[in-house]
């Protein structure tokens, strides 16, 4: 799958009869095989970008080049599991009959570290474990492109850190293209190959990080400096 390109995208909503423009000529390239992070304040249009790419909504104008034949998966902030299905059945949910290979489902469950829980139901799992199931379900679809809308925001610090490491490990192996939305600067730095700051309905600034994601240390001087630069962009300095 080639990179995804958004060109001059405009999107507005009507609220109480008033037209509010959320995206105002946004241009963004999402490279193949990397994690691109969207970072910005609430209401800046991050989730709208994901929904437009996923064809859940249409733009007012502009063009989205999604690449030929690409398969996409969506991971939401809430796991959105079927409570009456166990882990195995939740992971296979949505697959066509010809795509259903039990051994492959088992492999995806193993990748997210839940082999011992494949017969457990969502109510028997912690929040972090439920989110792992949601990620396994997305991976089982064998997507070229995964959209993740603040998937770890509701988790505690330690579970969130663990899930970030798992995502890095999975993406490094599968080379999936991922578009990841977050409000956390630290999370953006730890996960992103590219960070796009969204403000005023446009991409205000982009940062590229070359250092391997498996060895990033937020206390290193280069990442402390990067964090300060990102904060300055978000604070309009």
PDB file of C-alpha atoms in Angstrom:
ATOM      1  CA  UNK A   1       0.000   0.000   0.000  1.00  0.00           C
ATOM      2  CA  UNK A   2       1.307   3.420  -0.942  1.00  0.00           C
ATOM      3  CA  UNK A   3       1.133   6.373   1.407  1.00  0.00           C
ATOM      4  CA  UNK A   4      -2.241   7.975   2.054  1.00  0.00           C
ATOM      5  CA  UNK A   5      -2.533  11.609   0.999  1.00  0.00           C
ATOM      6  CA  UNK A   6      -5.073  14.216   2.057  1.00  0.00           C
ATOM      7  CA  UNK A   7      -5.153  17.293  -0.156  1.00  0.00           C
ATOM      8  CA  UNK A   8      -6.898  20.563   0.692  1.00  0.00           C
ATOM      9  CA  UNK A   9      -9.515  18.843   2.846  1.00  0.00           C
ATOM     10  CA  UNK A  10     -12.344  20.991   4.157  1.00  0.00           C
ATOM     11  CA  UNK A  11     -15.008  19.753   6.551  1.00  0.00           C
ATOM     12  CA  UNK A  12     -17.666  21.635   8.465  1.00  0.00           C
ATOM     13  CA  UNK A  13     -20.537  20.741  10.770  1.00  0.00           C
ATOM     14  CA  UNK A  14     -23.785  22.493  11.558  1.00  0.00           C
ATOM     15  CA  UNK A  15     -24.314  23.139  15.274  1.00  0.00           C
ATOM     16  CA  UNK A  16     -27.550  24.880  16.330  1.00  0.00           C
ATOM     17  CA  UNK A  17     -27.893  26.257  12.824  1.00  0.00           C
ATOM     18  CA  UNK A  18     -24.354  27.632  12.802  1.00  0.00           C
ATOM     19  CA  UNK A  19     -21.752  26.313  10.363  1.00  0.00           C
ATOM     20  CA  UNK A  20     -18.494  25.418  12.115  1.00  0.00           C
ATOM     21  CA  UNK A  21     -15.467  24.609   9.973  1.00  0.00           C
ATOM     22  CA  UNK A  22     -13.333  21.892  11.554  1.00  0.00           C
ATOM     23  CA  UNK A  23     -10.859  21.293   8.731  1.00  0.00           C
ATOM     24  CA  UNK A  24      -9.876  24.227   6.524  1.00  0.00           C
ATOM     25  CA  UNK A  25      -7.684  23.115   3.657  1.00  0.00           C
ATOM     26  CA  UNK A  26      -5.746  20.385   5.461  1.00  0.00           C
ATOM     27  CA  UNK A  27      -2.844  18.660   3.697  1.00  0.00           C
ATOM     28  CA  UNK A  28      -1.295  15.521   5.185  1.00  0.00           C
ATOM     29  CA  UNK A  29       0.758  12.558   3.956  1.00  0.00           C
ATOM     30  CA  UNK A  30       0.683   9.326   5.948  1.00  0.00           C
ATOM     31  CA  UNK A  31       3.772   7.274   5.003  1.00  0.00           C
ATOM     32  CA  UNK A  32       3.671   3.559   4.362  1.00  0.00           C
ATOM     33  CA  UNK A  33       4.892   1.183   7.070  1.00  0.00           C
ATOM     34  CA  UNK A  34       5.244   3.824   9.792  1.00  0.00           C
ATOM     35  CA  UNK A  35       3.320   5.292  12.728  1.00  0.00           C
ATOM     36  CA  UNK A  36       1.998   8.790  12.085  1.00  0.00           C
ATOM     37  CA  UNK A  37       0.665  10.578  15.169  1.00  0.00           C
ATOM     38  CA  UNK A  38      -1.928  13.363  15.144  1.00  0.00           C
ATOM     39  CA  UNK A  39      -1.461  15.664  18.116  1.00  0.00           C
ATOM     40  CA  UNK A  40      -3.531  18.689  19.059  1.00  0.00           C
ATOM     41  CA  UNK A  41      -6.037  20.214  21.428  1.00  0.00           C
ATOM     42  CA  UNK A  42      -9.568  18.862  21.823  1.00  0.00           C
ATOM     43  CA  UNK A  43     -11.825  19.835  18.940  1.00  0.00           C
ATOM     44  CA  UNK A  44      -8.995  20.475  16.473  1.00  0.00           C
ATOM     45  CA  UNK A  45     -10.267  17.815  14.039  1.00  0.00           C
ATOM     46  CA  UNK A  46      -8.063  14.787  14.799  1.00  0.00           C
ATOM     47  CA  UNK A  47     -10.906  12.265  15.010  1.00  0.00           C
ATOM     48  CA  UNK A  48     -12.611  13.857  12.008  1.00  0.00           C
ATOM     49  CA  UNK A  49      -9.499  13.127   9.930  1.00  0.00           C
ATOM     50  CA  UNK A  50      -9.696   9.438  10.901  1.00  0.00           C
ATOM     51  CA  UNK A  51     -13.395   9.262  10.089  1.00  0.00           C
ATOM     52  CA  UNK A  52     -12.860  10.852   6.677  1.00  0.00           C
ATOM     53  CA  UNK A  53     -10.084   8.410   5.779  1.00  0.00           C
ATOM     54  CA  UNK A  54     -12.265   5.503   6.949  1.00  0.00           C
ATOM     55  CA  UNK A  55     -15.148   6.746   4.765  1.00  0.00           C
ATOM     56  CA  UNK A  56     -17.357   7.084   7.834  1.00  0.00           C
ATOM     57  CA  UNK A  57     -17.973  10.670   6.728  1.00  0.00           C
ATOM     58  CA  UNK A  58     -17.454  12.701   3.587  1.00  0.00           C
ATOM     59  CA  UNK A  59     -15.455  15.895   3.233  1.00  0.00           C
ATOM     60  CA  UNK A  60     -16.951  19.134   1.927  1.00  0.00           C
ATOM     61  CA  UNK A  61     -14.122  19.433  -0.589  1.00  0.00           C
ATOM     62  CA  UNK A  62     -10.621  18.205  -1.250  1.00  0.00           C
ATOM     63  CA  UNK A  63      -9.200  14.824  -2.176  1.00  0.00           C
ATOM     64  CA  UNK A  64      -8.167  11.720  -0.227  1.00  0.00           C
ATOM     65  CA  UNK A  65      -5.886   9.247  -2.002  1.00  0.00           C
ATOM     66  CA  UNK A  66      -6.170   6.038   0.047  1.00  0.00           C
ATOM     67  CA  UNK A  67      -3.976   3.884  -2.157  1.00  0.00           C
ATOM     68  CA  UNK A  68      -5.185   1.067  -4.365  1.00  0.00           C
ATOM     69  CA  UNK A  69      -6.703  -1.989  -2.698  1.00  0.00           C
ATOM     70  CA  UNK A  70      -5.811  -1.015   0.860  1.00  0.00           C
ATOM     71  CA  UNK A  71      -7.517  -2.787   3.793  1.00  0.00           C
ATOM     72  CA  UNK A  72      -8.190  -0.622   6.829  1.00  0.00           C
ATOM     73  CA  UNK A  73      -9.016  -1.371  10.459  1.00  0.00           C
ATOM     74  CA  UNK A  74     -10.181   0.945  13.245  1.00  0.00           C
ATOM     75  CA  UNK A  75      -9.287   0.735  16.954  1.00  0.00           C
ATOM     76  CA  UNK A  76     -11.397   3.038  19.120  1.00  0.00           C
ATOM     77  CA  UNK A  77     -10.818   4.509  22.572  1.00  0.00           C
ATOM     78  CA  UNK A  78     -13.284   1.952  23.953  1.00  0.00           C
ATOM     79  CA  UNK A  79     -12.606  -1.710  23.092  1.00  0.00           C
ATOM     80  CA  UNK A  80     -16.167  -2.164  21.746  1.00  0.00           C
ATOM     81  CA  UNK A  81     -16.163  -5.909  22.330  1.00  0.00           C
ATOM     82  CA  UNK A  82     -19.244  -8.106  22.118  1.00  0.00           C
ATOM     83  CA  UNK A  83     -19.962  -9.009  25.782  1.00  0.00           C
ATOM     84  CA  UNK A  84     -21.578 -12.337  24.878  1.00  0.00           C
ATOM     85  CA  UNK A  85     -18.524 -13.496  22.888  1.00  0.00           C
ATOM     86  CA  UNK A  86     -15.283 -14.822  24.353  1.00  0.00           C
ATOM     87  CA  UNK A  87     -11.853 -13.498  23.353  1.00  0.00           C
ATOM     88  CA  UNK A  88     -11.426 -15.926  20.442  1.00  0.00           C
ATOM     89  CA  UNK A  89     -14.867 -15.149  19.008  1.00  0.00           C
ATOM     90  CA  UNK A  90     -14.394 -11.395  19.462  1.00  0.00           C
ATOM     91  CA  UNK A  91     -11.119 -11.503  17.543  1.00  0.00           C
ATOM     92  CA  UNK A  92     -12.670 -13.414  14.644  1.00  0.00           C
ATOM     93  CA  UNK A  93     -15.779 -11.211  14.629  1.00  0.00           C
ATOM     94  CA  UNK A  94     -16.302  -9.514  11.278  1.00  0.00           C
ATOM     95  CA  UNK A  95     -14.111 -11.872   9.253  1.00  0.00           C
ATOM     96  CA  UNK A  96     -15.597 -13.543   6.208  1.00  0.00           C
ATOM     97  CA  UNK A  97     -15.912 -17.317   6.276  1.00  0.00           C
ATOM     98  CA  UNK A  98     -13.106 -17.761   3.759  1.00  0.00           C
ATOM     99  CA  UNK A  99     -10.849 -15.529   5.880  1.00  0.00           C
ATOM    100  CA  UNK A 100     -11.450 -17.454   9.084  1.00  0.00           C
ATOM    101  CA  UNK A 101      -8.382 -19.552   9.937  1.00  0.00           C
ATOM    102  CA  UNK A 102      -8.480 -20.665  13.606  1.00  0.00           C
ATOM    103  CA  UNK A 103      -4.696 -21.000  13.792  1.00  0.00           C
ATOM    104  CA  UNK A 104      -4.318 -17.415  12.617  1.00  0.00           C
ATOM    105  CA  UNK A 105      -6.797 -16.184  15.231  1.00  0.00           C
ATOM    106  CA  UNK A 106      -4.778 -18.035  17.872  1.00  0.00           C
ATOM    107  CA  UNK A 107      -1.603 -16.382  16.578  1.00  0.00           C
ATOM    108  CA  UNK A 108      -3.055 -12.887  16.875  1.00  0.00           C
ATOM    109  CA  UNK A 109      -4.233 -13.635  20.411  1.00  0.00           C
ATOM    110  CA  UNK A 110      -0.744 -14.897  21.237  1.00  0.00           C
ATOM    111  CA  UNK A 111       0.834 -11.750  19.770  1.00  0.00           C
ATOM    112  CA  UNK A 112      -1.097  -9.571  22.245  1.00  0.00           C
ATOM    113  CA  UNK A 113      -0.282 -11.929  25.116  1.00  0.00           C
ATOM    114  CA  UNK A 114      -3.735 -13.374  25.808  1.00  0.00           C
ATOM    115  CA  UNK A 115      -3.361 -17.061  24.882  1.00  0.00           C
ATOM    116  CA  UNK A 116      -4.423 -18.152  28.383  1.00  0.00           C
ATOM    117  CA  UNK A 117      -7.574 -16.024  28.157  1.00  0.00           C
ATOM    118  CA  UNK A 118      -8.948 -16.904  24.721  1.00  0.00           C
ATOM    119  CA  UNK A 119     -12.062 -18.506  26.258  1.00  0.00           C
ATOM    120  CA  UNK A 120     -12.625 -15.627  28.711  1.00  0.00           C
ATOM    121  CA  UNK A 121     -15.434 -13.096  28.258  1.00  0.00           C
ATOM    122  CA  UNK A 122     -14.911  -9.309  28.268  1.00  0.00           C
ATOM    123  CA  UNK A 123     -16.376  -8.922  31.782  1.00  0.00           C
ATOM    124  CA  UNK A 124     -13.618 -11.211  33.045  1.00  0.00           C
ATOM    125  CA  UNK A 125     -10.840  -9.043  31.578  1.00  0.00           C
ATOM    126  CA  UNK A 126      -9.171  -5.847  32.759  1.00  0.00           C
ATOM    127  CA  UNK A 127      -9.412  -2.679  30.667  1.00  0.00           C
ATOM    128  CA  UNK A 128      -5.927  -3.217  29.284  1.00  0.00           C
ATOM    129  CA  UNK A 129      -6.703  -6.805  28.345  1.00  0.00           C
ATOM    130  CA  UNK A 130      -9.898  -5.742  26.591  1.00  0.00           C
ATOM    131  CA  UNK A 131      -7.933  -3.219  24.556  1.00  0.00           C
ATOM    132  CA  UNK A 132      -5.493  -5.976  23.612  1.00  0.00           C
ATOM    133  CA  UNK A 133      -8.441  -7.975  22.269  1.00  0.00           C
ATOM    134  CA  UNK A 134      -9.532  -4.957  20.209  1.00  0.00           C
ATOM    135  CA  UNK A 135      -6.023  -4.683  18.774  1.00  0.00           C
ATOM    136  CA  UNK A 136      -5.904  -8.412  17.998  1.00  0.00           C
ATOM    137  CA  UNK A 137      -9.274  -8.117  16.233  1.00  0.00           C
ATOM    138  CA  UNK A 138      -7.891  -5.319  14.061  1.00  0.00           C
ATOM    139  CA  UNK A 139      -4.729  -7.315  13.266  1.00  0.00           C
ATOM    140  CA  UNK A 140      -6.733 -10.449  12.400  1.00  0.00           C
ATOM    141  CA  UNK A 141      -8.299  -8.505   9.542  1.00  0.00           C
ATOM    142  CA  UNK A 142      -4.758  -8.245   8.076  1.00  0.00           C
ATOM    143  CA  UNK A 143      -5.033  -4.533   7.389  1.00  0.00           C
ATOM    144  CA  UNK A 144      -2.530  -2.480   5.448  1.00  0.00           C
ATOM    145  CA  UNK A 145      -3.603   0.554   7.454  1.00  0.00           C
ATOM    146  CA  UNK A 146      -4.776   0.840  11.079  1.00  0.00           C
ATOM    147  CA  UNK A 147      -6.477   3.916  12.517  1.00  0.00           C
ATOM    148  CA  UNK A 148      -6.281   4.277  16.293  1.00  0.00           C
ATOM    149  CA  UNK A 149      -8.360   6.944  18.040  1.00  0.00           C
ATOM    150  CA  UNK A 150      -6.811   7.477  21.508  1.00  0.00           C
ATOM    151  CA  UNK A 151      -6.908   3.715  22.171  1.00  0.00           C
ATOM    152  CA  UNK A 152      -4.941   3.890  25.439  1.00  0.00           C
ATOM    153  CA  UNK A 153      -6.401   7.095  26.908  1.00  0.00           C
ATOM    154  CA  UNK A 154      -8.641   5.348  29.449  1.00  0.00           C
ATOM    155  CA  UNK A 155      -5.901   3.060  30.777  1.00  0.00           C
ATOM    156  CA  UNK A 156      -3.842   3.556  33.908  1.00  0.00           C
ATOM    157  CA  UNK A 157      -0.227   4.716  33.527  1.00  0.00           C
ATOM    158  CA  UNK A 158       1.401   1.279  33.802  1.00  0.00           C
ATOM    159  CA  UNK A 159      -1.074  -0.476  31.491  1.00  0.00           C
ATOM    160  CA  UNK A 160      -0.807   2.356  28.984  1.00  0.00           C
ATOM    161  CA  UNK A 161       2.990   2.088  28.993  1.00  0.00           C
ATOM    162  CA  UNK A 162       2.754  -1.665  28.456  1.00  0.00           C
ATOM    163  CA  UNK A 163       0.305  -1.253  25.564  1.00  0.00           C
ATOM    164  CA  UNK A 164       2.566   1.341  23.930  1.00  0.00           C
ATOM    165  CA  UNK A 165       5.449  -1.138  24.026  1.00  0.00           C
ATOM    166  CA  UNK A 166       3.224  -3.885  22.617  1.00  0.00           C
ATOM    167  CA  UNK A 167       2.113  -1.664  19.757  1.00  0.00           C
ATOM    168  CA  UNK A 168       5.708  -0.768  18.892  1.00  0.00           C
ATOM    169  CA  UNK A 169       6.651  -4.445  18.906  1.00  0.00           C
ATOM    170  CA  UNK A 170       3.679  -5.456  16.737  1.00  0.00           C
ATOM    171  CA  UNK A 171       4.183  -2.628  14.252  1.00  0.00           C
ATOM    172  CA  UNK A 172       7.898  -3.337  13.970  1.00  0.00           C
ATOM    173  CA  UNK A 173       7.139  -6.939  12.992  1.00  0.00           C
ATOM    174  CA  UNK A 174       4.174  -6.327  10.708  1.00  0.00           C
ATOM    175  CA  UNK A 175       5.228  -2.976   9.210  1.00  0.00           C
ATOM    176  CA  UNK A 176       1.622  -1.806   9.297  1.00  0.00           C
ATOM    177  CA  UNK A 177       0.867   1.797   8.452  1.00  0.00           C
ATOM    178  CA  UNK A 178      -0.750   3.349  11.527  1.00  0.00           C
ATOM    179  CA  UNK A 179      -2.470   6.690  12.089  1.00  0.00           C
ATOM    180  CA  UNK A 180      -2.614   7.273  15.839  1.00  0.00           C
ATOM    181  CA  UNK A 181      -4.545  10.053  17.602  1.00  0.00           C
ATOM    182  CA  UNK A 182      -3.488  11.197  21.077  1.00  0.00           C
ATOM    183  CA  UNK A 183      -3.488  14.175  23.444  1.00  0.00           C
ATOM    184  CA  UNK A 184      -0.264  12.997  25.096  1.00  0.00           C
ATOM    185  CA  UNK A 185       3.014  14.545  23.952  1.00  0.00           C
ATOM    186  CA  UNK A 186       4.999  11.744  25.598  1.00  0.00           C
ATOM    187  CA  UNK A 187       2.927   9.082  23.837  1.00  0.00           C
ATOM    188  CA  UNK A 188       3.411  10.860  20.511  1.00  0.00           C
ATOM    189  CA  UNK A 189       7.193  10.913  20.972  1.00  0.00           C
ATOM    190  CA  UNK A 190       7.376   7.274  22.056  1.00  0.00           C
ATOM    191  CA  UNK A 191       5.264   5.954  19.178  1.00  0.00           C
ATOM    192  CA  UNK A 192       5.589   8.328  16.268  1.00  0.00           C
ATOM    193  CA  UNK A 193       7.849   8.152  13.245  1.00  0.00           C
ATOM    194  CA  UNK A 194       6.046  11.326  12.246  1.00  0.00           C
ATOM    195  CA  UNK A 195       4.102  13.752  14.447  1.00  0.00           C
ATOM    196  CA  UNK A 196       1.637  16.181  12.867  1.00  0.00           C
ATOM    197  CA  UNK A 197       0.436  19.102  14.996  1.00  0.00           C
ATOM    198  CA  UNK A 198      -3.170  19.938  14.087  1.00  0.00           C
ATOM    199  CA  UNK A 199      -4.437  23.470  14.715  1.00  0.00           C
ATOM    200  CA  UNK A 200      -6.990  25.702  13.067  1.00  0.00           C
ATOM    201  CA  UNK A 201      -8.145  22.887  10.819  1.00  0.00           C
ATOM    202  CA  UNK A 202      -4.703  22.463   9.246  1.00  0.00           C
ATOM    203  CA  UNK A 203      -1.360  20.782   9.849  1.00  0.00           C
ATOM    204  CA  UNK A 204       0.532  23.496  11.699  1.00  0.00           C
ATOM    205  CA  UNK A 205       3.861  21.685  11.969  1.00  0.00           C
ATOM    206  CA  UNK A 206       5.399  18.258  11.411  1.00  0.00           C
ATOM    207  CA  UNK A 207       8.197  16.494  13.257  1.00  0.00           C
ATOM    208  CA  UNK A 208      10.065  13.433  11.977  1.00  0.00           C
ATOM    209  CA  UNK A 209      11.794  11.088  14.437  1.00  0.00           C
ATOM    210  CA  UNK A 210      14.496   8.808  13.071  1.00  0.00           C
ATOM    211  CA  UNK A 211      15.557   7.060  16.284  1.00  0.00           C
ATOM    212  CA  UNK A 212      14.386   3.461  16.699  1.00  0.00           C
ATOM    213  CA  UNK A 213      11.161   3.330  18.730  1.00  0.00           C
ATOM    214  CA  UNK A 214      12.429   0.425  20.829  1.00  0.00           C
ATOM    215  CA  UNK A 215      15.239   2.546  22.305  1.00  0.00           C
ATOM    216  CA  UNK A 216      13.563   5.914  22.890  1.00  0.00           C
ATOM    217  CA  UNK A 217      14.139   7.495  26.288  1.00  0.00           C
ATOM    218  CA  UNK A 218      12.093  10.581  27.135  1.00  0.00           C
ATOM    219  CA  UNK A 219      14.824  11.746  29.529  1.00  0.00           C
ATOM    220  CA  UNK A 220      17.462  11.972  26.793  1.00  0.00           C
ATOM    221  CA  UNK A 221      18.360  15.519  25.843  1.00  0.00           C
ATOM    222  CA  UNK A 222      17.179  15.238  22.236  1.00  0.00           C
ATOM    223  CA  UNK A 223      13.724  14.070  23.327  1.00  0.00           C
ATOM    224  CA  UNK A 224      13.501  16.698  26.067  1.00  0.00           C
ATOM    225  CA  UNK A 225      14.248  19.305  23.396  1.00  0.00           C
ATOM    226  CA  UNK A 226      11.679  17.758  21.047  1.00  0.00           C
ATOM    227  CA  UNK A 227       9.079  17.819  23.805  1.00  0.00           C
ATOM    228  CA  UNK A 228       9.747  21.524  24.358  1.00  0.00           C
ATOM    229  CA  UNK A 229       9.424  22.239  20.631  1.00  0.00           C
ATOM    230  CA  UNK A 230       6.095  20.408  20.489  1.00  0.00           C
ATOM    231  CA  UNK A 231       4.811  22.264  23.554  1.00  0.00           C
ATOM    232  CA  UNK A 232       5.748  25.576  21.952  1.00  0.00           C
ATOM    233  CA  UNK A 233       3.798  24.660  18.828  1.00  0.00           C
ATOM    234  CA  UNK A 234       0.751  23.665  20.891  1.00  0.00           C
ATOM    235  CA  UNK A 235       0.967  26.841  22.976  1.00  0.00           C
ATOM    236  CA  UNK A 236       1.163  29.094  19.890  1.00  0.00           C
ATOM    237  CA  UNK A 237       4.634  30.441  20.684  1.00  0.00           C
TER     238      UNK A 237
END
